mmCIF file with all atom_site columns, C-alpha atoms in Angstrom:
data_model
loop_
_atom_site.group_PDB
_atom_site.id
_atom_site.type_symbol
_atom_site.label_atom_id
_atom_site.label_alt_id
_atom_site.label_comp_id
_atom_site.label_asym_id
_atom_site.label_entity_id
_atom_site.label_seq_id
_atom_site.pdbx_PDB_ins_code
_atom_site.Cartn_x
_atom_site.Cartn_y
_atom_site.Cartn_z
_atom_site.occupancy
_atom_site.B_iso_or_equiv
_atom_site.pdbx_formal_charge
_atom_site.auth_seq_id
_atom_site.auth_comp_id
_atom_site.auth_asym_id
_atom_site.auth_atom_id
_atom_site.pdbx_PDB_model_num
ATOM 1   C CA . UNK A 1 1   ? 1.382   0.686   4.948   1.00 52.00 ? 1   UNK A CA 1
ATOM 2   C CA . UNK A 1 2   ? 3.784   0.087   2.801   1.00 45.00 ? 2   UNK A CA 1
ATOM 3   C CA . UNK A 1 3   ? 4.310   -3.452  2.661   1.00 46.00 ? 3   UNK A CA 1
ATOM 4   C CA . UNK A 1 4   ? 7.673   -4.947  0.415   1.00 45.00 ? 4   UNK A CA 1
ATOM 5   C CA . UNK A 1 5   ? 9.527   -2.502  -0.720  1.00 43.00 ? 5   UNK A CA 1
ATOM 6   C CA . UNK A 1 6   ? 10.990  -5.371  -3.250  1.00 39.00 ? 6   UNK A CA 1
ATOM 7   C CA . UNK A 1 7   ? 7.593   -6.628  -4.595  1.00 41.00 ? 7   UNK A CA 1
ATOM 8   C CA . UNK A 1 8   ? 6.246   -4.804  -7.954  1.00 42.00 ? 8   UNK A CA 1
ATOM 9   C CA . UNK A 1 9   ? 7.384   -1.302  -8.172  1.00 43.00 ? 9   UNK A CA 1
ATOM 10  C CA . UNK A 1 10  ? 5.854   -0.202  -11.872 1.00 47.00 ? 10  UNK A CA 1
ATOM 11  C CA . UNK A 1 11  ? 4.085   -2.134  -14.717 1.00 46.00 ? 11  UNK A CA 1
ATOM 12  C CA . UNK A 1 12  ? 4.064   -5.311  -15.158 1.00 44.00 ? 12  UNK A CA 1
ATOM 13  C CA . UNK A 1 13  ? 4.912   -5.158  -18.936 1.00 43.00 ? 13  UNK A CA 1
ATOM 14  C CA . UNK A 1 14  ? 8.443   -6.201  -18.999 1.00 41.00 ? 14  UNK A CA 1
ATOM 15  C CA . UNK A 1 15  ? 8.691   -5.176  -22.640 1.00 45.00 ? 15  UNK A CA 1
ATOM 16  C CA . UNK A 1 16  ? 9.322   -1.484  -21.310 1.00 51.00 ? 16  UNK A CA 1
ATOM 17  C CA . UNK A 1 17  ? 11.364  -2.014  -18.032 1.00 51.00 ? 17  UNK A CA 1
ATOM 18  C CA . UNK A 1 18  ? 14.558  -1.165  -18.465 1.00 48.00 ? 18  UNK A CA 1
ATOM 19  C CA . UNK A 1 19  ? 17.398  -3.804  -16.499 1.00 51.00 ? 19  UNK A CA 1
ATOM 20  C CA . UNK A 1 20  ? 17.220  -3.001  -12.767 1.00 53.00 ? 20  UNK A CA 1
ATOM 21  C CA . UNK A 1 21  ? 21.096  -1.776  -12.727 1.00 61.00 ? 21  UNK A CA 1
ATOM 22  C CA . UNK A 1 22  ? 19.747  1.178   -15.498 1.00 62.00 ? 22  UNK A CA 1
ATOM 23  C CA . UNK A 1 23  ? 16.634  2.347   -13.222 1.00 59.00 ? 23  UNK A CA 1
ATOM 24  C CA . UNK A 1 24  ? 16.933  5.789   -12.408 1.00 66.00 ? 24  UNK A CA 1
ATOM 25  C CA . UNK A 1 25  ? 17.055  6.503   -8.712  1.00 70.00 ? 25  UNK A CA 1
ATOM 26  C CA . UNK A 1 26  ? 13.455  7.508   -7.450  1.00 69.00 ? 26  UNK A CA 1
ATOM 27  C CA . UNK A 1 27  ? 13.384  11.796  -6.460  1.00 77.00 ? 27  UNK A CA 1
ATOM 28  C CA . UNK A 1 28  ? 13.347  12.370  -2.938  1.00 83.00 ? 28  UNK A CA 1
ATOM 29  C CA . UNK A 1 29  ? 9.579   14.085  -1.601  1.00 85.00 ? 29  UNK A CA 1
ATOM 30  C CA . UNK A 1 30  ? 6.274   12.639  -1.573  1.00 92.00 ? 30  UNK A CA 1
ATOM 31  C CA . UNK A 1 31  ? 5.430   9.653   -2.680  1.00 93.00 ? 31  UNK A CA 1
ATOM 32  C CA . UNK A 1 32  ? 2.248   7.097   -3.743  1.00 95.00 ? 32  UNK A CA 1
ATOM 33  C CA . UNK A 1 33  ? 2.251   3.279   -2.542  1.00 95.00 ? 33  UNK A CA 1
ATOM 34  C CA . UNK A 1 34  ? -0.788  1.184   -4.287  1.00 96.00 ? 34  UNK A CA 1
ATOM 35  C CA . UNK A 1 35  ? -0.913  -2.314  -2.530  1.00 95.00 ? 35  UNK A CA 1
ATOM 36  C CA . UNK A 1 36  ? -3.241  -4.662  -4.156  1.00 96.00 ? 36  UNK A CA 1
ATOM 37  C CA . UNK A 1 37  ? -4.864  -7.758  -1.871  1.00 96.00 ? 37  UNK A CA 1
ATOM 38  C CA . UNK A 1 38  ? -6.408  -10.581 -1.868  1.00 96.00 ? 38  UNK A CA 1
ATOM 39  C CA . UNK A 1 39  ? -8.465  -11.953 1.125   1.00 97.00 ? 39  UNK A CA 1
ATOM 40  C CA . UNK A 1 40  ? -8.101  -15.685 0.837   1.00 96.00 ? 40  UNK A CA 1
ATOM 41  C CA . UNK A 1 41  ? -10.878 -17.903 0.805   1.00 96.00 ? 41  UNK A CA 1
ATOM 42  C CA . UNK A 1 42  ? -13.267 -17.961 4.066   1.00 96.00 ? 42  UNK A CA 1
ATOM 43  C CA . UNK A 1 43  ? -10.956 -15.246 5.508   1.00 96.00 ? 43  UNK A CA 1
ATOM 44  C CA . UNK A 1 44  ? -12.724 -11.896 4.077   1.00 96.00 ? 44  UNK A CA 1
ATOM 45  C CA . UNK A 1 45  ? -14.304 -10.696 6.993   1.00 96.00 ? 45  UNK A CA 1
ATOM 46  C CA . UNK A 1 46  ? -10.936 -10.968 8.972   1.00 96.00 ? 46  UNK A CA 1
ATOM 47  C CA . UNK A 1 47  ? -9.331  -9.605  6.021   1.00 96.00 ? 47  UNK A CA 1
ATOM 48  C CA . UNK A 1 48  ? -11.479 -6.268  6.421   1.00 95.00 ? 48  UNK A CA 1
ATOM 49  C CA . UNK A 1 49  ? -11.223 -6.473  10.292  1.00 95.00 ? 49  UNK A CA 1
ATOM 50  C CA . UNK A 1 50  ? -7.721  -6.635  9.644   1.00 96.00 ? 50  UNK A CA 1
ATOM 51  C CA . UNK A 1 51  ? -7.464  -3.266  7.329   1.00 96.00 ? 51  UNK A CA 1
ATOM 52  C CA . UNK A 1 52  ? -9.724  -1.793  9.767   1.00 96.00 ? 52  UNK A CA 1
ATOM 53  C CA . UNK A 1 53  ? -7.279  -1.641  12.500  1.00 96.00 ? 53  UNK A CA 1
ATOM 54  C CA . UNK A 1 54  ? -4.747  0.087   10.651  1.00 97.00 ? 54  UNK A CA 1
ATOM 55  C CA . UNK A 1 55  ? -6.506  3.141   9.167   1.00 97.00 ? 55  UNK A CA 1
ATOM 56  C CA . UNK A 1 56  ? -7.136  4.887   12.285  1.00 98.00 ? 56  UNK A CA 1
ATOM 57  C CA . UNK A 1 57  ? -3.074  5.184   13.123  1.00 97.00 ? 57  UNK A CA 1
ATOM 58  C CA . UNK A 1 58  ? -2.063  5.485   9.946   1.00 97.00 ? 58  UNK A CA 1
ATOM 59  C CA . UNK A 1 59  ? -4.035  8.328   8.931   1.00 98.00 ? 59  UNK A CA 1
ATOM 60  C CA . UNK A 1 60  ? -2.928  9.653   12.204  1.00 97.00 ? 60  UNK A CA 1
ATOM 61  C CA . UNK A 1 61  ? 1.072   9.789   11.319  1.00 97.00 ? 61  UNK A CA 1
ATOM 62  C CA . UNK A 1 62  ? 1.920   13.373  10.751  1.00 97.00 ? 62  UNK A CA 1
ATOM 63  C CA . UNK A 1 63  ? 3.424   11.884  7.384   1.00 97.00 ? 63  UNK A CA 1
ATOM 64  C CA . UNK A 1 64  ? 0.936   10.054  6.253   1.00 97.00 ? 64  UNK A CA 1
ATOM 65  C CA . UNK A 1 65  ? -0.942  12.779  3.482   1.00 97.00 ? 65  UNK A CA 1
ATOM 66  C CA . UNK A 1 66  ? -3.501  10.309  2.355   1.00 97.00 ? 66  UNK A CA 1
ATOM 67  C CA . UNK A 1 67  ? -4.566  6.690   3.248   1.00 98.00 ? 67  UNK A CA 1
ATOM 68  C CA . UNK A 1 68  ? -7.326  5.133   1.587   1.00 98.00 ? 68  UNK A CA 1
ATOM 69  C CA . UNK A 1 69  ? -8.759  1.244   1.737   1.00 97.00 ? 69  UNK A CA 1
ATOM 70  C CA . UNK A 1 70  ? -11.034 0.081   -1.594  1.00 97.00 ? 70  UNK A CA 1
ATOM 71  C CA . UNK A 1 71  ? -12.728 -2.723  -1.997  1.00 96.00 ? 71  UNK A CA 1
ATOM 72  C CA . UNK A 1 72  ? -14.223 -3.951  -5.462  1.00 96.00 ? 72  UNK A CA 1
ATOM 73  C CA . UNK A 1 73  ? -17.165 -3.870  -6.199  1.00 95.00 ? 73  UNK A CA 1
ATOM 74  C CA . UNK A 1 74  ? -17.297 -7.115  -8.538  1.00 96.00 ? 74  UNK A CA 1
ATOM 75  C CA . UNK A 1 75  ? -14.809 -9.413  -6.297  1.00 96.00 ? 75  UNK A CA 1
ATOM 76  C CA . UNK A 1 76  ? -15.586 -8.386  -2.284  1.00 94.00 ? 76  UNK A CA 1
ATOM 77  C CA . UNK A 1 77  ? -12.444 -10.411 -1.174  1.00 96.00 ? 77  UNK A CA 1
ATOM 78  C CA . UNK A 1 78  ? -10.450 -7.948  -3.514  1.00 97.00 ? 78  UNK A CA 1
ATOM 79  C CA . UNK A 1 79  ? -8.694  -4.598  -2.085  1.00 97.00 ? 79  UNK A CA 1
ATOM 80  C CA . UNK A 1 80  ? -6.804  -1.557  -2.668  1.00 97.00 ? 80  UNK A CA 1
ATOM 81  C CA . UNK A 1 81  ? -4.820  0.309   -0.709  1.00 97.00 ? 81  UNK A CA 1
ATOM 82  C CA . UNK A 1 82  ? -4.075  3.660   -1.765  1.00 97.00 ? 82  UNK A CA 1
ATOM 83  C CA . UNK A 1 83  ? -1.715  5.799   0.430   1.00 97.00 ? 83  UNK A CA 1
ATOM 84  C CA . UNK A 1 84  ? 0.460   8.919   -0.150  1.00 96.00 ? 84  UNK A CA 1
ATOM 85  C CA . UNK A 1 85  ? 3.773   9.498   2.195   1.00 96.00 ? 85  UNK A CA 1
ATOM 86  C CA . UNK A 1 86  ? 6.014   12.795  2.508   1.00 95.00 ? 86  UNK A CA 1
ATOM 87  C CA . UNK A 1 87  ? 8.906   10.651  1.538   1.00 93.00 ? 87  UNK A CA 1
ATOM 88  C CA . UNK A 1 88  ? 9.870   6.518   0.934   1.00 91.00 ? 88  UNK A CA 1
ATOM 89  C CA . UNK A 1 89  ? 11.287  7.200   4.623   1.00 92.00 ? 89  UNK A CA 1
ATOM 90  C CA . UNK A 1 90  ? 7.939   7.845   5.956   1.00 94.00 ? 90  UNK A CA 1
ATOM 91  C CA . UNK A 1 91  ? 6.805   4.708   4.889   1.00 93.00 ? 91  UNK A CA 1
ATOM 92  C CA . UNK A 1 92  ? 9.530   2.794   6.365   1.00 92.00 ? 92  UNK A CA 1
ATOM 93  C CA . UNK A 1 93  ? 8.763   4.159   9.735   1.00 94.00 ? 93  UNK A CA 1
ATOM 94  C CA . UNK A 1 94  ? 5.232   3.392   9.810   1.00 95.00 ? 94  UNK A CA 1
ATOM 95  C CA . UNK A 1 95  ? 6.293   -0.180  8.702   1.00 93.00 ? 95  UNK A CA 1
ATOM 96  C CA . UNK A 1 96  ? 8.174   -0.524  12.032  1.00 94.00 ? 96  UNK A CA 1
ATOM 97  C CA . UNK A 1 97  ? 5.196   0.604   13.883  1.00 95.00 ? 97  UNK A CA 1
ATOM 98  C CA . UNK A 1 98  ? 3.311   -1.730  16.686  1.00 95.00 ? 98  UNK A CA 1
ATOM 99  C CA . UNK A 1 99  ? 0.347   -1.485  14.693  1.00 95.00 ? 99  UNK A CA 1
ATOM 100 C CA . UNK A 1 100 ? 1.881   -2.572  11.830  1.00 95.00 ? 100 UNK A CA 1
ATOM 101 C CA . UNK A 1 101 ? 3.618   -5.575  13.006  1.00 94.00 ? 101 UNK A CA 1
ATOM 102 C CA . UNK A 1 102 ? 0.068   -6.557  14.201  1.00 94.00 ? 102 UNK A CA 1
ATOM 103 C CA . UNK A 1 103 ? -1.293  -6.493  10.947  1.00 94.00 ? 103 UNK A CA 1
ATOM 104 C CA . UNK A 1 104 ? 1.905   -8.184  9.190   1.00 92.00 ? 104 UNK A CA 1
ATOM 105 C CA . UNK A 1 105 ? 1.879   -11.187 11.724  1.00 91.00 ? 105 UNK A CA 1
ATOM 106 C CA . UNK A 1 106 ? -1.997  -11.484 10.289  1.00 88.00 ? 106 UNK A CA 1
ATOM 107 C CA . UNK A 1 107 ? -1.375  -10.365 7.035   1.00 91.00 ? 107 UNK A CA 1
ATOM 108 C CA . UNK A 1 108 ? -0.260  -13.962 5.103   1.00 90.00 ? 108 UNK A CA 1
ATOM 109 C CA . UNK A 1 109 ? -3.347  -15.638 7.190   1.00 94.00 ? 109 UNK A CA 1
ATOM 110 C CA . UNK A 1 110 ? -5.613  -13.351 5.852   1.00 95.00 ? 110 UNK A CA 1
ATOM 111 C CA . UNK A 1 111 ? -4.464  -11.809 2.237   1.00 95.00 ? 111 UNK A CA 1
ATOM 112 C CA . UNK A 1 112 ? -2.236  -12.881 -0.763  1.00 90.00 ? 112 UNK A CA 1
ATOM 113 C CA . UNK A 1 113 ? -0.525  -9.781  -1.855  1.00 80.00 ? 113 UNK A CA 1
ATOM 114 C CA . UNK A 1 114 ? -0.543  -9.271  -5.395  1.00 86.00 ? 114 UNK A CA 1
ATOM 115 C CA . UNK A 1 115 ? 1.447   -6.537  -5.878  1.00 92.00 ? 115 UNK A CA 1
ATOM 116 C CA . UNK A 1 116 ? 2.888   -3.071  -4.475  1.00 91.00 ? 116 UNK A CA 1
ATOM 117 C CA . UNK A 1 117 ? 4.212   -0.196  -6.625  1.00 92.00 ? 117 UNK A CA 1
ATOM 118 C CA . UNK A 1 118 ? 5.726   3.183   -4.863  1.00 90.00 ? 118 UNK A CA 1
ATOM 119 C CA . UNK A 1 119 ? 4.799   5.603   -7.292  1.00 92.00 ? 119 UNK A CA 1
ATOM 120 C CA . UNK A 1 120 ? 6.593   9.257   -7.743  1.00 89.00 ? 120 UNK A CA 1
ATOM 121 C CA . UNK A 1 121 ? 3.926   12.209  -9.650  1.00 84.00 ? 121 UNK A CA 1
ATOM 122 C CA . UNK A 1 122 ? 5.380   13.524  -12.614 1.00 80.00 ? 122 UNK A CA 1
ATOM 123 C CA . UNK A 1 123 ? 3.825   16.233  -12.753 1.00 73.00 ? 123 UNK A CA 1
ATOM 124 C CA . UNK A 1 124 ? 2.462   17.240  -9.019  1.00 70.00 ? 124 UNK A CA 1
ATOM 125 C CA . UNK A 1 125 ? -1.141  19.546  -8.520  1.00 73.00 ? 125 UNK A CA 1
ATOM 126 C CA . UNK A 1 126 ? -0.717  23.006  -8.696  1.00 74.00 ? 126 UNK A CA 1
ATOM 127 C CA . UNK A 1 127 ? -1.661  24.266  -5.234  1.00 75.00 ? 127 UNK A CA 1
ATOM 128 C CA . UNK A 1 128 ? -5.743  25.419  -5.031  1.00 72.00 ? 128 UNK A CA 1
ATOM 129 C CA . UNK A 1 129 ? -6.096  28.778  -5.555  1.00 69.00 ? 129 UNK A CA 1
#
């Protein structure tokens, strides 16, 4: 679900960020997106509704290895959505999706998005045994 591709893409600490000209060019292959939310005020049950359409289909995309929707415990109108792609393409195809556009006509009614990082592993899992 991949929304911005030029909100947040690391930490925040700009101490350590190099200029944007000097960032390396991500590796091609899988990828991470983290998307944190907000549901504004009065709007969290619409919020959720609104999440709730999306998982179904986007679990469903061949290229869509992982898609996960958190919600914190301490601040219920606070979310997380964790997903994990087969490449940065894959995630711009399932933004151009008809569910998609559904949600992102909803989305600024419903959320404030405070920030989305595409994240590359360093260091991938060895494959189970």
């Amino acid at each position: 679900m991949s929304d911005d591709h030029s909100q947040a893409s690391g930490p925040a600490d700009s101490a350590e960020q190099a200029p944007a000209e000097a960032m390396p060019t991500p590796p091609p292959g899988p990828l991470f997106v983290q998307i944190e939310l907000q549901a504004r005020p009065g709007r969290t049950d619409a919020a959720e509704r609104a999440l709730e359409k999306i998982v179904a289909p986007t679990r469903a995309n061949p290229d869509c290895l992982e898609f996960r929707v958190l919600r914190y415990r301490d601040d219920p109108r606070a979310f997380t959505l964790l997903e994990h792609w087969t490449s940065m393409e894959a995630t711009d195809v399932h933004g151009e999706s008809d569910y998609m556009a559904e949600y992102m006509a909803a989305r600024e009614e419903n959320f404030g998005v405070l920030s989305v990082a595409f994240i590359h592993e360093l260091l991938p899992a060895a494959p189970a045994a």
